[in-house]
Structure formats: structure tokens, C-alpha cells
CSV table of C-alpha atoms in Angstrom, one decimal:
chain,number,residue,atom,x,y,z
K,118,MET,CA,-68.0,-17.5,-79.3
K,119,THR,CA,-68.5,-19.4,-82.6
K,120,ALA,CA,-67.9,-17.8,-85.9
K,121,VAL,CA,-71.6,-17.9,-86.6
K,122,ALA,CA,-72.4,-16.2,-83.4
K,123,ALA,CA,-69.7,-13.5,-84.0
K,124,THR,CA,-71.1,-12.9,-87.5
K,125,GLN,CA,-74.6,-12.5,-86.1
K,126,GLN,CA,-73.4,-10.2,-83.4
K,127,MET,CA,-71.7,-8.0,-86.0
K,128,GLN,CA,-74.8,-8.0,-88.2
K,129,ASP,CA,-76.8,-6.9,-85.1
K,130,ARG,CA,-74.4,-4.1,-84.4
K,131,ILE,CA,-74.5,-2.9,-88.0
K,132,ALA,CA,-78.3,-2.9,-88.0
K,133,ALA,CA,-78.4,-0.9,-84.8
K,134,LEU,CA,-75.7,1.5,-86.2
K,135,GLN,CA,-77.7,2.0,-89.4
K,136,ALA,CA,-80.7,2.9,-87.3
K,137,THR,CA,-78.7,5.4,-85.2
K,138,ILE,CA,-77.3,7.0,-88.4
K,139,ALA,CA,-80.9,7.3,-89.8
K,140,ALA,CA,-82.1,8.9,-86.6
K,141,ARG,CA,-79.2,11.3,-86.3
K,142,PRO,CA,-77.8,11.8,-89.8
K,143,ASP,CA,-75.6,14.7,-88.8
K,144,GLY,CA,-74.2,13.3,-85.6
K,145,VAL,CA,-70.6,12.6,-84.6
K,146,LEU,CA,-69.4,9.5,-86.3
K,147,GLU,CA,-66.8,8.6,-83.7
K,148,SER,CA,-69.6,8.6,-81.1
K,149,PHE,CA,-71.6,6.1,-83.3
K,150,ALA,CA,-68.5,3.9,-83.5
K,151,GLU,CA,-68.0,3.9,-79.8
K,152,GLN,CA,-71.7,3.4,-79.0
K,153,HIS,CA,-71.9,0.4,-81.3
K,154,ASP,CA,-68.4,-1.0,-80.6
K,155,VAL,CA,-67.3,-1.0,-84.2
K,156,PRO,CA,-64.3,0.6,-86.0
K,157,MET,CA,-64.8,3.9,-87.8
K,158,ARG,CA,-64.5,2.0,-91.2
K,159,VAL,CA,-67.7,0.2,-90.4
K,160,VAL,CA,-69.4,3.5,-89.6
K,161,LEU,CA,-68.2,5.0,-92.9
K,162,ASP,CA,-69.4,1.9,-94.8
K,163,CYS,CA,-72.9,2.4,-93.2
K,164,LEU,CA,-73.3,6.0,-94.3
K,165,PRO,CA,-76.0,6.7,-96.9
K,166,GLU,CA,-74.9,6.1,-100.5
K,167,GLY,CA,-72.7,8.9,-101.9
K,168,GLN,CA,-71.7,10.2,-98.4
K,169,ALA,CA,-68.6,8.1,-98.2
K,170,VAL,CA,-66.5,7.4,-101.3
K,171,PHE,CA,-63.4,5.1,-100.8
K,172,VAL,CA,-60.2,4.9,-102.8
K,173,ASP,CA,-57.2,2.6,-102.1
K,174,GLY,CA,-54.8,3.8,-99.4
K,175,ALA,CA,-51.9,3.1,-101.8
K,176,ARG,CA,-52.8,6.5,-103.3
K,177,PHE,CA,-51.8,8.3,-100.1
K,178,GLU,CA,-49.1,10.4,-101.6
K,179,GLU,CA,-51.2,11.3,-104.6
K,180,VAL,CA,-54.1,12.4,-102.5
K,181,TRP,CA,-51.9,14.3,-100.0
K,182,SER,CA,-50.2,16.1,-102.9
K,183,GLU,CA,-53.5,17.3,-104.2
K,184,LEU,CA,-54.6,18.4,-100.7
K,185,THR,CA,-51.6,20.7,-100.5
K,186,THR,CA,-53.2,22.9,-103.1
K,187,PHE,CA,-56.4,23.5,-101.2
K,188,GLY,CA,-55.2,26.4,-99.0
K,189,SER,CA,-56.1,26.6,-95.3
K,190,ILE,CA,-57.9,23.4,-94.1
K,191,VAL,CA,-58.6,21.9,-90.7
K,192,PHE,CA,-56.4,18.9,-89.8
K,193,ILE,CA,-58.0,16.7,-87.2
K,194,ILE,CA,-56.8,13.8,-85.1
K,195,HIS,CA,-59.7,12.4,-83.1
K,196,SER,CA,-58.8,9.8,-80.4
K,197,ALA,CA,-60.6,8.4,-77.4
K,198,ASP,CA,-58.7,11.0,-75.4
K,199,GLY,CA,-59.4,14.1,-77.3
K,200,VAL,CA,-60.0,15.9,-80.6
K,201,PHE,CA,-57.0,17.9,-81.8
K,202,GLU,CA,-57.6,20.5,-84.6
K,203,THR,CA,-55.0,22.5,-86.4
K,204,LYS,CA,-55.8,25.0,-89.1
K,205,GLY,CA,-53.3,25.7,-91.9
K,206,SER,CA,-52.2,24.6,-95.4
K,207,LEU,CA,-51.0,21.1,-95.8
K,208,PRO,CA,-47.3,21.3,-96.7
K,209,PRO,CA,-45.8,18.8,-99.2
K,210,GLY,CA,-44.2,15.7,-97.8
K,211,SER,CA,-41.8,13.0,-98.9
K,212,SER,CA,-41.1,9.4,-98.0
K,213,GLY,CA,-38.1,8.4,-96.0
K,214,ARG,CA,-37.0,6.1,-93.2
K,215,GLY,CA,-40.4,4.4,-93.1
K,216,TYR,CA,-42.5,7.6,-92.8
K,217,PHE,CA,-44.1,10.2,-95.0
K,218,ASN,CA,-42.4,13.3,-93.6
K,219,VAL,CA,-44.3,16.5,-93.6
K,220,HIS,CA,-42.4,19.8,-93.1
K,221,GLY,CA,-42.9,23.3,-94.3
K,222,GLU,CA,-44.3,26.7,-93.6
K,223,SER,CA,-47.4,25.4,-91.8
K,224,PRO,CA,-48.4,24.6,-88.2
K,225,ILE,CA,-49.0,21.1,-89.6
K,226,SER,CA,-45.9,18.9,-89.6
K,227,GLY,CA,-44.9,15.5,-88.5
K,228,HIS,CA,-44.2,11.9,-89.6
K,229,ILE,CA,-47.0,9.6,-90.9
K,230,LYS,CA,-46.8,5.9,-91.3
K,231,ALA,CA,-48.4,6.1,-94.8
K,232,ASP,CA,-47.9,2.4,-95.4
K,233,ARG,CA,-50.6,1.8,-92.7
K,234,CYS,CA,-53.2,3.7,-94.8
K,235,GLN,CA,-55.5,1.1,-96.2
K,236,ALA,CA,-58.2,3.4,-97.5
K,237,ILE,CA,-58.9,7.0,-98.1
K,238,CYS,CA,-62.5,8.1,-97.7
K,239,PHE,CA,-64.1,11.3,-99.2
K,240,VAL,CA,-66.9,12.1,-96.8
K,241,ASP,CA,-69.6,14.6,-97.8
K,242,ARG,CA,-72.4,14.7,-95.2
K,243,PRO,CA,-74.3,16.9,-92.8
K,244,PHE,CA,-72.7,17.7,-89.5
K,245,PHE,CA,-74.8,19.5,-86.9
K,246,GLY,CA,-77.1,21.0,-89.6
K,247,ARG,CA,-74.3,22.0,-92.1
K,248,ARG,CA,-72.6,20.4,-95.0
K,249,SER,CA,-69.2,19.0,-94.1
K,250,CYS,CA,-66.6,17.7,-96.5
K,251,SER,CA,-63.5,15.8,-95.4
K,252,VAL,CA,-60.9,13.4,-96.5
K,253,GLN,CA,-60.3,10.7,-93.9
K,254,PHE,CA,-57.4,8.3,-93.9
K,255,VAL,CA,-58.2,4.8,-92.6
K,256,ASN,CA,-55.7,2.3,-91.3
K,257,GLY,CA,-55.8,-1.5,-91.5
K,258,ASP,CA,-57.5,-1.7,-88.1
K,259,GLY,CA,-60.4,0.4,-89.5
K,260,ASN,CA,-59.5,3.4,-87.4
K,261,ILE,CA,-59.0,6.9,-88.7
K,262,MET,CA,-55.4,8.0,-88.8
K,263,PHE,CA,-56.4,11.7,-89.4
K,264,LYS,CA,-58.9,13.8,-91.3
K,265,VAL,CA,-58.6,16.8,-93.5
K,266,PHE,CA,-61.6,19.1,-93.5
K,267,ILE,CA,-62.5,21.7,-96.0
K,268,GLY,CA,-62.2,25.2,-94.5
K,269,ARG,CA,-65.0,27.6,-93.6
K,270,ASP,CA,-65.3,31.3,-93.9
K,271,ASP,CA,-66.2,33.7,-91.1
K,272,LYS,CA,-69.9,32.9,-91.5
K,273,ARG,CA,-69.1,29.1,-91.0
K,274,GLU,CA,-69.9,28.4,-94.7
K,275,LEU,CA,-67.7,26.0,-96.6
K,276,LEU,CA,-65.1,27.7,-98.9
K,277,PRO,CA,-66.6,27.3,-102.4
K,278,ASP,CA,-63.2,27.0,-104.1
K,279,GLN,CA,-62.2,24.2,-101.7
K,280,VAL,CA,-65.6,22.4,-102.2
K,281,ALA,CA,-65.0,22.5,-106.0
K,282,SER,CA,-61.4,21.1,-105.5
K,283,PHE,CA,-62.7,18.4,-103.1
K,284,GLU,CA,-65.4,17.3,-105.6
K,285,ALA,CA,-63.0,17.3,-108.5
K,286,LEU,CA,-60.4,15.3,-106.5
K,287,ARG,CA,-63.1,12.8,-105.4
K,288,ALA,CA,-64.3,12.4,-109.0
K,289,ARG,CA,-60.7,11.9,-110.4
K,290,MET,CA,-59.9,9.4,-107.7
K,291,GLN,CA,-63.0,7.4,-108.4
K,292,GLN,CA,-62.2,7.2,-112.1
K,293,LYS,CA,-58.7,5.7,-111.7
């Protein structure tokens, strides 16, 4: 395939993706990526203005540190093989031996290749009829490393204090 043909093919995919997002604005983004054979970064780039705000992935530790103050969140890893969700507070982490190491009094722990994070996306969009706010960490391949979702109360409403923290963090990150 020539470069021109490949570019046209990607433009066609993006146009079809934009039509899908317009028709189902609260649908599952990973399904859109799979349906149109594009990385998640392309899907995030195609969201309506204001729904996806990007900052440089070099700010990984700064954003993570702020997220540790949010309280109980939902940590999600979504792969082709499943969606894994863990609720809890993000514990602090530190860099060492090529990883950002997360340990603490939380069910969330592990070792993250933070240097692979190319972008951090603040996503604020409808999801199945409700507002959803998340911070999504995007690698250099355009795939999502993991997502941190704002928590909900027992009525499935977003926690107002976390929404305020999310909005403030997003605004601060945009200004730097």
C-alpha cells in the first residue's frame, strides 16, 4: 500500500469513527477503537471538543501524586481479553529499577513502566447516560495503559468532591 493510500484509508476510518461517536456519544470507546481498527488515542482525539484534554506523559508522577488525594476511585485495565476493575485509593509511588512502583494500604499495587506514558488524557463524557470522568494514561502505541475513574456513591452519582478535584487538576495541568 502506498503512503497516499494508507493516509486515505486512515482518513476514511477517522470519518467513520466520528460518525459512530456522533451516533452513540455515550458508547464504549474501546469498542469504537476495535470497530474502526484504530488505537484508543485516535478515538480520544475524535471526541467532541472539551471531552478529552491531553497533557504530556512526562507529567506522570505529578498527575499520579495528585490522584492519590482523591480518595476511593476505580482503577481499570481494559484489554482485548477483559476489563479489570479495582476500587480503592491510589497509593503513592516512587521510581526505581525502571518502574514506577506502587505500594501501600490499598488493593491497588504494582509496577508501571511510566516512561512508556506518552500522554495523559482527562476524559469527561457521557457513558451509558451518565457523566463519567476519568484520567487515562496513553502509551506510545496509542493504547491505554490504565484508567482512573472518579468514584460514585450508592446512587451511582459521581462524588462531588472528586469531580471538583478532577476539574481543578485538569485546569492546572492545562495551564502548565
